[in-house]
Short mmCIF file of C-alpha atoms in Angstrom, two decimals:
data_model
loop_
_atom_site.label_atom_id
_atom_site.label_comp_id
_atom_site.label_asym_id
_atom_site.label_seq_id
_atom_site.Cartn_x
_atom_site.Cartn_y
_atom_site.Cartn_z
CA ARG A 915 -19.11 59.11 -9.14
CA PHE A 916 -20.93 56.11 -7.34
CA VAL A 917 -20.74 57.94 -3.97
CA ASP A 918 -22.47 61.86 -5.94
CA LYS A 919 -24.93 59.45 -7.08
CA ILE A 920 -25.68 58.21 -3.27
CA MET A 921 -25.57 62.10 -2.63
CA ARG A 922 -28.47 62.90 -4.64
CA THR A 923 -31.36 59.54 -4.01
CA PHE A 924 -30.48 59.60 -0.55
CA PRO A 925 -28.42 62.88 1.00
CA GLN A 926 -29.84 61.60 4.92
CA ALA A 927 -26.81 59.15 4.57
CA LEU A 928 -24.76 62.58 5.14
CA LEU A 929 -26.48 62.99 8.65
CA ASP A 930 -24.14 61.29 10.52
CA LYS A 931 -21.12 62.69 13.14
CA SER A 932 -18.64 60.26 11.24
CA VAL A 933 -19.17 60.26 8.26
CA ILE A 934 -19.68 64.67 8.23
CA CYS A 935 -16.23 64.47 10.38
CA THR A 936 -14.91 62.15 8.76
CA LEU A 937 -15.92 63.81 4.96
CA LEU A 938 -14.50 67.37 6.55
CA GLU A 939 -11.10 66.25 7.17
CA LEU A 940 -10.42 64.32 3.48
CA VAL A 941 -11.44 67.84 2.84
CA GLN A 942 -8.55 69.17 4.74
CA LEU A 943 -6.26 66.38 4.44
CA VAL A 944 -6.07 67.31 0.74
CA TRP A 945 -5.66 70.23 1.29
CA LYS A 946 -2.52 70.07 2.89
CA SER A 947 -1.63 67.71 0.38
CA CYS A 948 -1.44 70.64 -1.96
CA LYS A 949 0.06 73.22 0.61
CA ALA A 950 3.19 70.33 1.38
CA GLU A 951 4.75 72.46 -1.68
CA GLN A 952 4.92 75.20 -0.03
CA ASP A 953 6.60 74.23 3.41
CA ASP A 954 9.52 72.67 0.68
CA GLN A 955 9.48 71.57 -2.10
CA PHE A 956 12.65 69.75 -2.31
CA VAL A 957 11.36 66.90 -0.47
CA PRO A 958 7.87 65.54 -1.55
CA VAL A 959 5.85 63.97 1.32
CA TYR A 960 3.10 61.65 0.38
CA TRP A 961 1.64 60.62 4.45
CA PHE A 962 -1.04 63.11 5.62
CA THR A 963 -2.17 61.37 8.43
CA SER A 964 -5.15 63.05 10.92
CA GLN A 965 -4.65 61.90 14.12
CA SER A 966 -8.28 62.47 15.61
CA LEU A 967 -9.42 60.01 12.85
CA GLY A 968 -6.62 58.42 12.44
CA ILE A 969 -6.77 58.75 9.10
CA THR A 970 -3.82 58.72 7.00
CA LEU A 971 -3.85 59.35 2.80
CA GLN A 972 -0.67 58.22 0.31
CA LEU A 973 -1.08 60.72 -2.26
CA PRO A 974 1.61 61.25 -5.20
CA ASP A 975 3.55 63.50 -5.18
CA SER A 976 2.46 65.59 -8.48
CA ILE A 977 1.57 68.89 -6.94
CA ALA A 978 -1.05 69.05 -10.30
CA TYR A 979 -3.02 65.94 -9.49
CA ARG A 980 -3.09 67.15 -6.01
CA LYS A 981 -4.93 70.68 -6.72
CA THR A 982 -7.82 69.62 -9.34
CA LEU A 983 -7.84 66.33 -6.82
CA CYS A 984 -9.10 68.66 -4.01
CA GLU A 985 -10.47 71.67 -6.15
CA ARG A 986 -13.14 68.47 -7.27
CA PHE A 987 -13.38 66.82 -3.78
CA ALA A 988 -13.69 70.18 -1.95
CA ALA A 989 -17.07 70.54 -4.31
CA CYS A 990 -18.67 67.49 -4.55
CA ALA A 991 -18.17 67.76 -0.37
CA LYS A 992 -20.51 70.97 -0.52
CA ARG A 993 -22.13 70.06 -2.93
CA TRP A 994 -23.61 66.54 -1.12
CA LEU A 995 -23.51 68.54 2.38
CA GLU A 996 -26.22 71.35 0.94
CA LEU A 997 -28.30 68.36 -0.53
CA ALA A 998 -28.37 67.08 2.87
CA GLY A 999 -29.32 70.47 4.51
CA LYS A 1000 -32.51 70.57 1.97
CA ALA A 1001 -33.65 66.80 3.33
CA ALA A 1002 -32.40 67.98 6.74
CA PRO A 1003 -31.81 70.75 7.72
CA MET A 1004 -31.84 71.34 12.02
CA GLU A 1005 -29.81 67.61 11.94
CA LEU A 1006 -27.13 69.19 9.07
CA GLU A 1007 -26.83 72.36 10.98
CA THR A 1008 -26.43 70.29 14.79
CA LEU A 1009 -23.56 68.29 13.25
CA LEU A 1010 -21.63 71.25 11.65
CA GLN A 1011 -21.85 72.33 15.13
CA VAL A 1012 -20.85 69.11 16.87
CA TYR A 1013 -17.46 68.51 13.84
CA LEU A 1014 -16.61 72.69 14.51
CA SER A 1015 -17.02 72.66 17.82
CA THR A 1016 -14.52 69.43 18.38
CA PRO A 1017 -10.98 69.91 18.86
CA CYS A 1018 -8.84 68.72 16.34
CA ASP A 1019 -4.97 68.36 15.21
CA ASP A 1020 -4.69 71.55 13.86
CA ASP A 1021 -3.84 74.52 15.96
CA LEU A 1022 -6.60 77.52 14.80
CA ASN A 1023 -5.16 80.16 15.52
CA TYR A 1024 -2.17 80.20 13.09
CA GLU A 1025 -3.12 77.93 10.83
CA PRO A 1026 -6.16 77.94 8.38
CA HIS A 1027 -8.78 75.32 8.26
CA ILE A 1028 -10.73 74.44 5.61
CA GLY A 1029 -12.32 71.36 6.54
CA HIS A 1030 -14.07 74.12 8.85
CA ALA A 1031 -14.08 76.79 6.80
CA LEU A 1032 -16.20 74.62 4.70
CA ALA A 1033 -18.95 73.64 7.31
CA LEU A 1034 -19.10 77.35 7.86
CA GLU A 1035 -19.73 78.28 4.40
CA VAL A 1036 -22.58 75.16 4.45
CA GLY A 1037 -23.87 76.54 7.84
CA ASN A 1038 -24.76 79.77 6.88
CA GLY A 1039 -26.27 78.17 4.11
CA ILE A 1040 -29.23 76.58 5.30
CA LYS A 1041 -31.86 77.49 4.37
CA TYR A 1042 -35.24 76.22 6.83
CA SER A 1043 -37.90 77.94 5.24
CA MET A 1044 -40.22 76.98 1.11
CA ALA A 1045 -40.64 80.41 0.63
CA PRO A 1046 -38.36 82.22 -1.36
CA SER A 1047 -35.28 84.95 -1.34
CA VAL A 1048 -35.74 88.15 -0.29
CA ASP A 1049 -35.19 90.87 -3.71
CA SER A 1050 -33.69 93.43 -1.79
CA GLY A 1051 -32.33 94.80 -5.35
CA ALA A 1052 -28.42 94.90 -6.39
CA ALA A 1053 -27.28 97.87 -4.69
CA VAL A 1054 -27.04 94.79 -1.68
CA VAL A 1055 -24.95 93.24 -0.65
CA ALA A 1056 -26.03 89.31 -0.70
CA LEU A 1057 -25.33 87.73 2.08
CA PRO A 1058 -25.73 84.05 3.21
CA PRO A 1059 -30.16 84.05 4.77
CA ASN A 1060 -28.25 81.77 8.20
CA SER A 1061 -25.41 83.31 8.90
CA ALA A 1062 -26.04 85.04 12.24
CA PRO A 1063 -28.78 83.32 13.15
CA PHE A 1064 -25.83 80.30 12.69
CA ALA A 1065 -22.52 81.92 14.30
CA TYR A 1066 -25.71 82.65 16.70
CA ARG A 1067 -26.52 79.02 18.09
CA LEU A 1068 -22.71 77.98 17.67
CA GLY A 1069 -21.39 80.31 19.88
CA LEU A 1070 -24.27 79.64 22.64
CA ARG A 1071 -23.76 76.52 22.04
CA ASP A 1072 -19.74 76.00 23.00
CA TYR A 1073 -20.73 79.12 25.83
CA LEU A 1074 -23.44 76.37 27.54
CA ARG A 1075 -21.37 73.75 27.46
CA GLY A 1076 -19.04 75.63 29.18
CA PHE A 1077 -21.29 76.64 31.54
CA ILE A 1078 -22.09 72.95 32.99
CA GLY A 1079 -20.88 72.51 36.22
CA GLN A 1080 -19.72 76.00 37.34
CA GLY A 1081 -22.63 76.35 39.90
CA THR A 1082 -25.98 75.81 37.81
CA ASP A 1083 -28.35 74.45 39.94
CA LEU A 1084 -30.57 71.54 38.73
CA GLN A 1085 -33.15 72.15 40.33
CA ALA A 1086 -33.49 75.58 40.36
CA LEU A 1087 -33.47 75.13 36.72
CA LYS A 1088 -36.20 72.43 37.12
CA LYS A 1089 -38.47 74.29 39.30
CA PHE A 1090 -38.41 77.24 37.12
CA LEU A 1091 -40.14 75.46 34.32
CA SER A 1092 -42.60 73.12 35.92
CA ASP A 1093 -43.60 76.32 37.04
CA ILE A 1094 -43.71 77.70 33.91
CA TYR A 1095 -45.69 74.25 32.45
CA GLN A 1096 -47.99 74.72 34.82
CA LEU A 1097 -49.13 79.05 34.82
CA ALA A 1098 -49.73 78.06 31.37
CA LYS A 1099 -51.94 74.46 31.59
CA GLU A 1100 -54.13 76.74 33.06
CA ASN A 1101 -54.34 79.06 30.08
CA PRO A 1102 -53.15 77.20 26.92
CA GLY A 1103 -52.23 79.23 24.48
CA MET A 1104 -52.29 82.28 26.42
CA PRO A 1105 -49.04 85.08 26.30
CA LEU A 1106 -47.01 84.89 30.21
CA PRO A 1107 -48.79 87.63 32.36
CA GLU A 1108 -47.30 90.76 33.08
CA GLY A 1109 -43.93 91.06 35.25
CA GLY A 1110 -43.41 87.67 35.65
CA SER A 1111 -40.89 85.54 33.32
CA SER A 1112 -40.33 86.76 30.05
CA MET A 1113 -40.58 84.08 27.06
CA ARG A 1114 -37.21 85.38 26.26
CA GLU A 1115 -36.09 84.39 30.37
CA VAL A 1116 -38.11 80.54 29.25
CA ILE A 1117 -36.17 80.14 26.05
CA ASP A 1118 -32.87 80.32 27.63
CA LYS A 1119 -33.46 77.95 30.14
CA MET A 1120 -34.58 75.79 27.75
CA HIS A 1121 -31.37 76.20 26.32
CA HIS A 1122 -29.56 75.93 29.74
CA ALA A 1123 -31.56 72.17 30.33
CA THR A 1124 -30.97 71.53 26.49
CA HIS A 1125 -27.26 71.12 27.11
CA HIS A 1126 -27.97 69.64 30.91
CA LEU A 1127 -29.81 66.85 28.95
CA VAL A 1128 -26.92 66.30 26.12
CA ALA A 1129 -23.86 66.84 28.45
CA ALA A 1130 -25.48 64.32 31.88
CA PRO A 1131 -23.97 60.96 31.33
CA ARG A 1132 -27.96 59.37 33.16
CA VAL A 1133 -31.56 60.94 30.65
CA ASP A 1134 -33.37 63.05 33.26
CA ARG A 1135 -36.77 62.42 31.93
CA GLU A 1136 -38.62 64.92 34.44
CA LEU A 1137 -36.25 67.56 32.56
CA ALA A 1138 -36.58 66.27 29.14
CA ARG A 1139 -40.76 65.68 29.71
CA LEU A 1140 -40.75 69.33 30.79
CA LEU A 1141 -38.71 70.40 27.24
CA VAL A 1142 -41.92 69.05 25.36
CA TRP A 1143 -44.16 70.24 27.31
CA VAL A 1144 -43.57 73.46 28.18
CA PRO A 1145 -42.93 75.16 24.43
CA LEU A 1146 -46.60 72.93 23.26
CA THR A 1147 -47.96 74.61 26.72
CA LEU A 1148 -47.15 77.98 25.65
CA PHE A 1149 -48.41 76.96 22.01
CA ASP A 1150 -45.59 80.30 21.27
CA GLU A 1151 -44.05 80.86 17.48
CA GLY A 1152 -40.69 82.12 18.59
CA LEU A 1153 -41.42 79.88 21.39
CA MET A 1154 -41.57 76.93 19.51
CA ARG A 1155 -38.85 77.67 16.83
CA ALA A 1156 -36.82 77.55 19.78
CA THR A 1157 -37.49 74.41 20.60
CA SER A 1158 -37.59 72.55 17.19
CA HIS A 1159 -33.19 73.11 17.25
CA MET A 1160 -33.49 72.13 20.78
CA TRP A 1161 -35.12 69.04 20.44
CA THR A 1162 -32.59 68.35 17.40
CA THR A 1163 -29.86 68.96 19.53
CA LEU A 1164 -31.59 65.93 21.79
CA MET A 1165 -32.00 63.70 18.84
CA VAL A 1166 -28.81 63.98 17.40
CA GLU A 1167 -26.15 64.04 20.13
CA ARG A 1168 -28.42 61.91 22.49
CA ALA A 1169 -30.42 59.01 20.47
CA ASP A 1170 -31.62 57.73 23.90
CA ILE A 1171 -33.28 60.94 24.39
CA GLU A 1172 -35.70 60.22 20.86
CA VAL A 1173 -38.58 57.68 22.03
CA LEU A 1174 -39.02 59.84 24.77
CA ILE A 1175 -40.10 63.74 22.95
CA MET A 1176 -41.96 61.07 20.74
CA VAL A 1177 -43.77 58.90 23.18
CA GLU A 1178 -44.48 63.13 24.61
CA LEU A 1179 -44.85 64.75 21.33
CA THR A 1180 -47.99 62.02 20.53
CA ILE A 1181 -49.64 62.61 23.96
CA ALA A 1182 -49.15 66.75 23.59
CA TRP A 1183 -50.78 65.67 20.01
CA THR A 1184 -53.91 64.47 21.94
CA TRP A 1185 -53.94 67.67 24.10
CA LEU A 1186 -53.56 69.88 22.06
CA ILE A 1187 -57.17 69.11 20.15
CA GLN A 1188 -58.41 68.73 23.42
CA GLN A 1189 -57.38 72.04 24.29
CA HIS A 1190 -58.54 73.58 20.75
CA GLN A 1191 -55.07 74.34 19.81
CA GLY A 1192 -53.52 75.97 16.63
CA LEU A 1193 -55.12 73.58 13.61
CA PHE A 1194 -57.85 72.61 15.87
CA SER A 1195 -59.18 75.95 17.08
CA GLN A 1196 -62.56 76.58 16.68
CA ARG A 1197 -62.47 80.16 17.34
CA PHE A 1198 -61.38 81.03 13.23
CA GLU A 1199 -64.28 79.44 11.42
CA PRO A 1200 -65.38 81.35 8.78
CA LYS A 1201 -68.73 83.11 8.75
CA SER A 1202 -71.51 82.92 6.23
CA PRO A 1203 -71.56 86.68 4.00
CA PHE A 1204 -75.02 86.37 4.33
CA ALA A 1205 -75.08 86.87 8.72
CA ALA A 1206 -73.58 89.98 8.29
CA LYS A 1207 -75.32 93.17 8.05
CA MET A 1208 -74.70 94.65 4.43
CA ALA A 1209 -71.89 97.92 4.90
CA TYR A 1210 -72.07 100.01 2.11
CA THR A 1211 -69.01 101.65 2.74
CA PRO A 1212 -65.48 100.10 1.84
CA SER A 1213 -63.65 97.37 3.53
CA ASP A 1214 -61.55 98.54 7.23
CA LYS A 1215 -57.47 96.98 5.67
CA SER A 1216 -56.19 97.47 8.72
CA ALA A 1217 -58.75 95.72 10.68
CA ARG A 1218 -58.69 93.20 8.48
CA SER A 1219 -55.11 92.06 9.14
CA ARG A 1220 -55.38 92.50 12.56
CA GLY A 1221 -57.83 89.64 11.47
CA TYR A 1222 -54.73 87.90 9.85
CA ALA A 1223 -52.51 88.35 12.50
CA ILE A 1224 -54.15 86.91 15.33
CA ILE A 1225 -55.36 83.43 13.13
CA SER A 1226 -51.69 82.99 12.05
CA ARG A 1227 -49.61 83.41 15.04
CA ALA A 1228 -52.71 80.58 16.50
CA LEU A 1229 -51.30 78.89 13.46
CA ALA A 1230 -47.99 79.32 13.25
CA PRO A 1231 -46.53 77.11 16.22
CA HIS A 1232 -48.79 74.06 14.55
CA MET A 1233 -46.60 74.28 11.84
CA LEU A 1234 -43.77 73.96 13.29
CA LEU A 1235 -44.38 70.87 15.31
CA ILE A 1236 -45.49 69.84 11.97
CA GLU A 1237 -42.94 70.82 9.72
CA PHE A 1238 -40.40 69.77 12.74
CA ILE A 1239 -41.79 65.79 12.35
CA MET A 1240 -41.50 66.22 8.83
CA GLN A 1241 -37.51 66.38 9.10
CA ARG A 1242 -36.93 64.05 11.42
CA PHE A 1243 -39.29 61.43 9.62
CA ASP A 1244 -37.31 62.84 6.09
CA SER A 1245 -33.76 62.21 7.90
CA VAL A 1246 -33.93 58.38 10.16
CA LYS A 1247 -36.56 56.73 6.57
CA HIS A 1248 -33.74 55.26 5.43
CA LEU A 1249 -32.05 54.15 8.48
CA PRO A 1250 -34.27 50.91 9.52
CA HIS A 1251 -32.97 50.76 13.11
CA SER A 1252 -33.42 53.83 13.98
CA ASN A 1253 -36.65 55.05 12.54
CA PHE A 1254 -39.48 52.49 13.67
CA ASN A 1255 -40.31 55.79 17.18
CA VAL A 1256 -40.21 58.18 14.71
CA ILE A 1257 -42.84 56.66 12.34
CA ASN A 1258 -44.77 55.10 15.12
CA ALA A 1259 -45.19 59.04 16.68
CA ILE A 1260 -46.15 59.67 12.95
CA LEU A 1261 -48.85 57.37 12.25
CA ARG A 1262 -50.18 57.80 16.53
CA ILE A 1263 -50.39 60.83 15.14
CA LEU A 1264 -51.76 60.80 12.16
CA GLN A 1265 -54.43 58.22 13.45
CA VAL A 1266 -55.68 60.93 16.19
CA THR A 1267 -55.85 63.85 14.08
CA PHE A 1268 -58.32 61.42 12.11
CA ASP A 1269 -60.53 60.75 14.89
CA ASN A 1270 -60.88 63.62 14.90
CA LEU A 1271 -61.24 65.44 11.57
CA GLN A 1272 -64.62 67.34 12.41
CA ARG A 1273 -62.24 69.55 15.33
CA ILE A 1274 -60.00 70.57 12.49
CA THR A 1275 -60.44 74.16 11.34
CA THR A 1276 -62.02 75.35 8.12
CA ASN A 1277 -60.72 78.71 8.60
CA ALA A 1278 -58.49 79.48 4.73
CA LEU A 1279 -55.75 79.85 6.47
CA ALA A 1280 -55.49 76.70 8.08
CA ARG A 1281 -54.23 75.21 4.08
CA GLY A 1282 -50.58 75.21 5.13
CA PRO A 1283 -50.37 73.39 8.32
CA LEU A 1284 -53.51 71.08 6.80
CA PHE A 1285 -52.26 70.55 3.02
CA LEU A 1286 -48.25 70.05 5.36
CA LEU A 1287 -49.49 67.16 8.10
CA VAL A 1288 -51.17 65.77 4.41
CA HIS A 1289 -47.81 65.64 2.43
CA LEU A 1290 -46.35 63.39 5.44
CA GLY A 1291 -48.80 61.20 5.67
CA PHE A 1292 -47.71 61.13 2.18
CA LYS A 1293 -44.54 60.55 2.63
CA LEU A 1294 -44.96 57.51 5.19
CA LEU A 1295 -47.30 56.64 2.13
CA LYS A 1296 -44.19 55.96 0.13
CA LEU A 1297 -42.40 53.79 2.12
CA GLY A 1298 -44.49 51.23 2.46
CA PHE A 1299 -46.35 48.64 4.18
CA GLU A 1300 -45.54 45.52 2.97
CA SER A 1301 -46.17 43.62 6.18
CA SER A 1302 -49.80 45.26 7.28
CA PRO A 1303 -52.20 46.53 3.69
CA ILE A 1304 -54.62 46.77 6.34
CA LEU A 1305 -52.83 50.16 7.75
CA GLU A 1306 -51.51 51.04 4.50
CA THR A 1307 -55.06 50.94 3.54
CA LYS A 1308 -56.39 52.63 6.22
CA LEU A 1309 -53.97 55.46 6.45
CA ARG A 1310 -54.57 56.49 3.65
CA ASP A 1311 -58.20 56.36 3.53
CA GLY A 1312 -57.92 58.83 5.98
CA LEU A 1313 -55.60 60.94 3.84
CA TYR A 1314 -57.99 61.18 1.24
CA LYS A 1315 -60.12 61.88 3.79
CA ILE A 1316 -58.89 64.78 4.77
CA ALA A 1317 -58.00 66.06 2.37
CA PHE A 1318 -61.25 65.92 0.07
CA ARG A 1319 -62.76 67.17 3.21
CA TRP A 1320 -60.99 70.61 2.91
CA PHE A 1321 -62.44 70.46 -1.20
CA ALA A 1322 -65.66 70.15 -0.16
CA LEU A 1323 -65.88 73.21 1.70
CA PRO A 1324 -66.99 75.84 -0.37
CA PRO A 1325 -64.70 77.77 -2.30
CA ARG A 1326 -62.17 80.91 -0.36
CA TRP A 1327 -58.84 81.33 -0.70
CA SER A 1328 -56.64 84.69 1.23
CA PHE A 1329 -53.16 84.41 1.90
CA SER A 1330 -53.41 86.86 4.82
CA GLY A 1331 -51.25 89.69 2.77
CA SER A 1332 -48.15 87.41 3.19
CA LYS A 1333 -46.20 86.64 0.02
CA ALA A 1334 -43.92 84.45 1.90
CA THR A 1335 -46.65 81.91 3.69
CA LEU A 1336 -48.58 82.09 0.18
CA ALA A 1337 -45.35 80.80 -1.99
CA LYS A 1338 -44.37 78.04 0.83
CA GLU A 1339 -48.17 76.62 1.09
CA ILE A 1340 -48.02 77.26 -2.76
CA GLN A 1341 -44.65 74.87 -2.40
CA ILE A 1342 -46.37 72.07 -0.24
CA LEU A 1343 -49.17 71.58 -3.64
CA ILE A 1344 -46.58 71.12 -4.68
CA ASP A 1345 -44.63 68.85 -2.91
#
């Protein structure tokens, strides 16, 4: 009961490798106590041990008690993991993948493992988007939203870990990413030229670089910087979505890289402002309706949809970047020993945004990333700045200026025909 209260209040407390492994191994041990009845009902077993964690449970011989305990404990474990998944989905997915890839005591070829089964069930049900579920009708079987991506990333992780050290040319990998970075830096936000490397190749190489950094005994700082700068110079939605998982994997499995990534993100944020990318783009400023010639013809819906698609593609990477920073903040905000780097990076990002307030686009479709940034600032304020009231006042003043600047503009509303985007923005406003 007390643990349940803690998990409901601070679900991020579960986002630790040792905690998740212990929780799921305890579920497995309690299940083994129920299975012991089938092995030998005349000689009860009271002790159940996990060799991998060094944990031993002593349980009474009442099978009814064991079954009740197993049912209730498994339900609590699932509920706690789901709460942690809502607070920080990418961190939880990475930790579950680490647990599933760790060798266990049982022979998985023949013996079922309830801890692994529960990890797979929770991982398959992780939901990243704030948008509502797709209503596909009663005739279609309801499937977990994350089942295919979770299984793919789990298999990719194990494949790449086995691939490391078997002919991987680190220098060739760094040269490939460096060439892509130099090419993208000349034309920020533009697609790669035809005839060269595809975006799929870039993502594959970045996956290789990520798992090389995790497995390497020492941090390759040049490779880590390329993993930050390549996606931010290309500024592609698909690449940024994949990169968010890569950054999370690095921070969860190699905590010593977190400082480097957060510092590079603050530098890259300033660079994005200077290059007028994403939220700071000036290409999509709305024009006065009186500047256009009156035409007594029906509106061209296809042209409007194409325009919305271009704007959405330009803003989506910035939205994903802010979502990553917010999820990382949610996962470490209760940890005083590790949240300093994240909080310091967020403060720098917000401060440079306050200093460039007039560069923020006023296009209607910029509501999502703009209000998400304000929401991130309010979450930071809730932590409190008792030791620095001046800093708290400046932060509060800057956040209100960003929010009120938007509402000072003439009313305009458009959701580009995307119900998912509209639902996400409404949820941000509610939060």
